[in-house]
Short mmCIF file of C-alpha atoms in Angstrom, two decimals:
data_model
loop_
_atom_site.label_atom_id
_atom_site.label_comp_id
_atom_site.label_asym_id
_atom_site.label_seq_id
_atom_site.Cartn_x
_atom_site.Cartn_y
_atom_site.Cartn_z
CA MET R 1 110.77 37.48 213.95
CA LYS R 2 109.48 34.01 213.01
CA ALA R 3 111.68 34.02 209.87
CA ASN R 4 114.77 34.76 211.96
CA ILE R 5 114.00 31.84 214.32
CA LEU R 6 113.55 29.44 211.39
CA ARG R 7 116.84 30.56 209.85
CA LEU R 8 118.54 29.99 213.21
CA PHE R 9 117.27 26.38 213.48
CA HIS R 10 118.15 25.75 209.86
CA ASN R 11 121.74 26.87 210.38
CA LYS R 12 122.08 24.80 213.57
CA GLY R 13 120.75 21.72 211.76
CA LYS R 14 123.36 22.13 209.06
CA ASN R 15 126.04 22.51 211.71
CA LEU R 16 124.96 19.24 213.36
CA VAL R 17 124.52 17.14 210.20
CA LEU R 18 127.88 17.94 208.66
CA PRO R 19 129.96 16.72 211.64
CA LEU R 20 127.88 13.55 211.86
CA VAL R 21 128.41 12.78 208.17
CA PHE R 22 132.13 13.45 208.53
CA CYS R 23 132.38 11.05 211.54
CA ALA R 24 130.52 8.30 209.72
CA LEU R 25 132.77 8.61 206.65
CA SER R 26 135.90 8.59 208.85
CA THR R 27 134.75 5.43 210.65
CA LEU R 28 134.10 3.61 207.38
CA ALA R 29 137.53 4.59 206.05
CA ALA R 30 139.24 3.33 209.23
CA LEU R 31 137.43 -0.01 209.04
CA ALA R 32 138.39 -0.45 205.41
CA ALA R 33 142.04 0.23 206.24
CA LEU R 34 142.06 -2.30 209.12
CA ALA R 35 140.30 -5.12 207.21
CA PRO R 36 143.50 -6.55 205.61
CA VAL R 37 145.22 -6.51 208.99
CA ALA R 38 142.34 -8.40 210.60
CA ARG R 39 142.38 -10.96 207.81
CA GLY R 40 146.13 -11.41 208.23
CA LEU R 41 145.79 -11.97 211.97
CA SER R 42 143.00 -14.49 211.43
CA GLY R 43 145.02 -16.38 208.82
CA GLY R 44 148.10 -16.39 211.01
CA ALA R 45 146.14 -17.75 213.96
CA ALA R 46 144.66 -20.52 211.83
CA ALA R 47 148.09 -21.42 210.46
CA GLY R 48 149.41 -21.60 214.00
CA GLY R 49 146.79 -24.19 214.95
CA PHE R 50 144.33 -21.86 216.64
CA VAL R 51 140.70 -22.85 216.21
CA PRO R 52 137.87 -20.49 217.10
CA VAL R 53 135.98 -21.68 220.14
CA THR R 54 132.72 -21.82 218.19
CA SER R 55 134.17 -24.43 215.78
CA ILE R 56 135.48 -26.87 218.41
CA GLU R 57 133.46 -30.09 218.54
CA ARG R 58 132.92 -31.11 222.11
CA ALA R 59 133.69 -34.77 222.88
CA PRO R 60 130.66 -36.69 224.11
CA ALA R 61 130.53 -37.56 227.78
CA GLU R 62 132.26 -40.85 228.53
CA ASN R 63 129.87 -43.79 228.54
CA THR R 64 130.09 -45.82 231.73
CA VAL R 65 128.43 -49.14 232.55
CA CYS R 66 128.04 -50.20 236.17
CA LEU R 67 127.86 -53.99 236.56
CA ASP R 68 126.05 -55.48 239.54
CA SER R 69 128.72 -58.13 240.10
CA GLN R 70 131.84 -59.77 238.70
CA PRO R 71 131.12 -62.51 236.14
CA VAL R 72 131.72 -66.07 237.28
CA PRO R 73 133.59 -68.73 235.26
CA GLY R 74 131.28 -70.28 232.71
CA ASP R 75 129.25 -67.12 232.07
CA ALA R 76 128.61 -66.36 228.40
CA LEU R 77 129.58 -62.70 227.99
CA GLY R 78 128.60 -62.33 224.35
CA SER R 79 130.36 -62.94 221.04
CA LEU R 80 133.73 -62.29 219.39
CA ALA R 81 134.05 -61.73 215.65
CA ILE R 82 136.74 -60.58 213.20
CA GLY R 83 135.54 -59.28 209.85
CA GLY R 84 136.92 -61.03 206.77
CA THR R 85 137.63 -64.25 208.68
CA ALA R 86 135.74 -67.26 210.00
CA VAL R 87 136.37 -66.12 213.58
CA ASP R 88 132.88 -65.68 215.03
CA CYS R 89 132.10 -67.42 218.30
CA THR R 90 130.72 -67.12 221.82
CA LEU R 91 132.98 -65.45 224.38
CA TYR R 92 132.97 -67.08 227.82
CA TYR R 93 134.35 -65.89 231.13
CA GLY R 94 137.04 -68.45 231.89
CA ASP R 95 139.39 -70.46 229.69
CA SER R 96 138.95 -74.04 230.87
CA ASP R 97 139.18 -76.77 228.26
CA ASP R 98 135.42 -77.35 228.47
CA LEU R 99 134.71 -73.69 227.71
CA LEU R 100 137.26 -73.56 224.86
CA LYS R 101 135.40 -76.46 223.24
CA GLN R 102 132.38 -74.15 223.01
CA GLY R 103 134.02 -70.88 221.99
CA ALA R 104 136.69 -68.40 223.07
CA GLY R 105 137.64 -67.93 226.72
CA LEU R 106 138.50 -64.75 228.64
CA TYR R 107 141.25 -65.39 231.19
CA THR R 108 139.84 -64.61 234.65
CA GLY R 109 143.17 -63.29 235.90
CA ALA R 110 143.06 -60.44 233.38
CA GLY R 111 140.56 -57.61 232.98
CA LEU R 112 137.13 -57.30 231.49
CA PRO R 113 136.65 -55.27 228.32
CA GLY R 114 136.19 -51.68 229.46
CA GLN R 115 138.25 -51.93 232.65
CA GLY R 116 141.33 -50.39 231.06
CA GLY R 117 143.69 -53.35 231.42
CA CYS R 118 144.71 -56.46 229.52
CA VAL R 119 141.84 -58.42 227.95
CA LEU R 120 143.36 -61.88 227.41
CA VAL R 121 141.31 -64.22 225.23
CA GLY R 122 142.25 -67.73 224.11
CA GLY R 123 140.80 -70.19 221.61
CA HIS R 124 141.68 -73.51 220.01
CA THR R 125 143.63 -73.30 216.76
CA ASN R 126 141.83 -76.25 215.21
CA THR R 127 138.35 -74.81 215.79
CA TYR R 128 137.24 -71.27 216.66
CA PHE R 129 140.63 -69.53 216.31
CA ARG R 130 141.84 -71.44 213.23
CA ASP R 131 141.43 -68.34 211.07
CA LEU R 132 143.62 -66.09 213.23
CA GLU R 133 146.37 -66.59 210.66
CA LYS R 134 144.35 -64.47 208.20
CA VAL R 135 144.15 -61.48 210.55
CA GLU R 136 146.38 -58.55 209.61
CA VAL R 137 147.54 -55.39 211.36
CA GLY R 138 144.76 -52.82 211.02
CA ASP R 139 141.91 -55.36 211.12
CA GLU R 140 139.17 -54.87 213.68
CA VAL R 141 137.95 -57.27 216.35
CA ARG R 142 134.41 -56.76 217.61
CA LEU R 143 133.20 -57.94 221.01
CA SER R 144 129.41 -57.80 221.29
CA LEU R 145 128.91 -58.26 225.00
CA CYS R 146 125.88 -58.29 227.27
CA TYR R 147 126.88 -54.86 228.61
CA GLY R 148 128.26 -53.11 225.53
CA GLU R 149 129.91 -53.15 222.11
CA TYR R 150 133.72 -53.03 221.89
CA VAL R 151 135.95 -52.56 218.88
CA TYR R 152 139.70 -53.20 218.93
CA GLN R 153 142.18 -52.62 216.10
CA ILE R 154 145.02 -55.10 215.62
CA THR R 155 148.40 -53.41 216.07
CA ASP R 156 150.91 -56.28 216.26
CA TRP R 157 151.44 -60.04 216.46
CA LYS R 158 154.01 -62.37 218.00
CA ILE R 159 154.98 -66.04 218.23
CA ALA R 160 156.31 -67.06 221.65
CA ARG R 161 156.54 -70.03 223.99
CA ALA R 162 153.51 -70.78 226.13
CA ASP R 163 155.62 -70.29 229.28
CA ASP R 164 157.10 -66.96 228.15
CA ALA R 165 156.07 -64.52 230.90
CA ASP R 166 157.13 -61.58 228.72
CA ALA R 167 154.92 -62.47 225.77
CA TYR R 168 152.27 -59.99 226.94
CA ASP R 169 151.66 -57.46 229.71
CA LEU R 170 148.85 -58.15 232.18
CA HIS R 171 149.03 -54.55 233.42
CA PRO R 172 149.37 -52.27 230.39
CA GLU R 173 149.10 -48.49 230.67
CA GLN R 174 146.18 -48.52 228.22
CA GLU R 175 143.55 -51.18 227.56
CA GLN R 176 144.84 -53.89 225.23
CA LEU R 177 143.18 -56.94 223.70
CA VAL R 178 145.40 -60.04 223.44
CA LEU R 179 144.16 -63.00 221.41
CA TYR R 180 146.17 -66.22 221.54
CA THR R 181 146.07 -69.77 220.23
CA CYS R 182 148.37 -72.75 219.80
CA TYR R 183 150.95 -72.55 217.02
CA PRO R 184 151.38 -73.83 214.32
CA PHE R 185 147.88 -73.14 213.10
CA GLY R 186 145.56 -76.09 212.80
CA ALA R 187 147.48 -78.31 215.24
CA LEU R 188 145.29 -81.08 216.65
CA TYR R 189 147.20 -81.24 219.90
CA GLU R 190 148.52 -78.73 222.45
CA THR R 191 151.86 -77.31 221.36
CA PRO R 192 154.55 -75.48 223.36
CA MET R 193 154.23 -72.40 221.12
CA ARG R 194 151.57 -69.70 221.04
CA TYR R 195 150.49 -67.17 218.44
CA PHE R 196 149.51 -63.77 219.87
CA LEU R 197 147.56 -60.89 218.33
CA PHE R 198 147.51 -57.49 220.03
CA GLY R 199 144.82 -54.85 219.62
CA ARG R 200 144.15 -51.35 220.92
CA LEU R 201 140.75 -50.22 222.13
CA VAL R 202 138.92 -48.10 219.55
CA SER R 203 135.50 -47.79 221.15
CA GLY R 204 133.42 -49.17 223.98
CA PRO R 205 132.04 -48.13 227.37
CA THR R 206 134.01 -47.95 230.59
CA VAL R 207 133.08 -50.64 233.13
CA GLU R 208 132.73 -50.17 236.87
CA LEU R 209 132.26 -52.99 239.38
CA PRO R 210 130.98 -52.69 242.96
#
């Protein structure tokens, strides 16, 4: 009797193991057959510009600086420098003749760096801005201010009359740095012509005022 029961369990075990082995082998064969298709779909998606979500680098949160108040004319905001040139001076808020004798001046009717508008900065051609003639498209201008570091890349230049209202845009769609000085370079007196350099914002915090 006991021998018959053992034979019965032995036969049932064989009947269970064989189907399980067959299923496992079938699954492996199906996966092997689908592998080239999966690789093809992945390659096609990559070629079409698709990037897996796990490989996307998230942009850092925008850096914002909240100023307590608007600067007043005569305030020293920081410094302005252009690599590869002798341009390296204090940047003041305001462009009166007294301030331009001490450094570069930010026109108060324009925007502050970081406000998203036109940043209009002037300097004398026979002193602090004499080396503007060496600046080329692609060069970088660095403003190290009391509230942040700003980098602009020069994109264009222009010679225009001082009274040319179309020489620059005080309300651009994107933040733009405009440097200007009397032309020709090195003139010891005020001339009717101006030399303009235009730069796009590369980096720097956004500014908010109360």
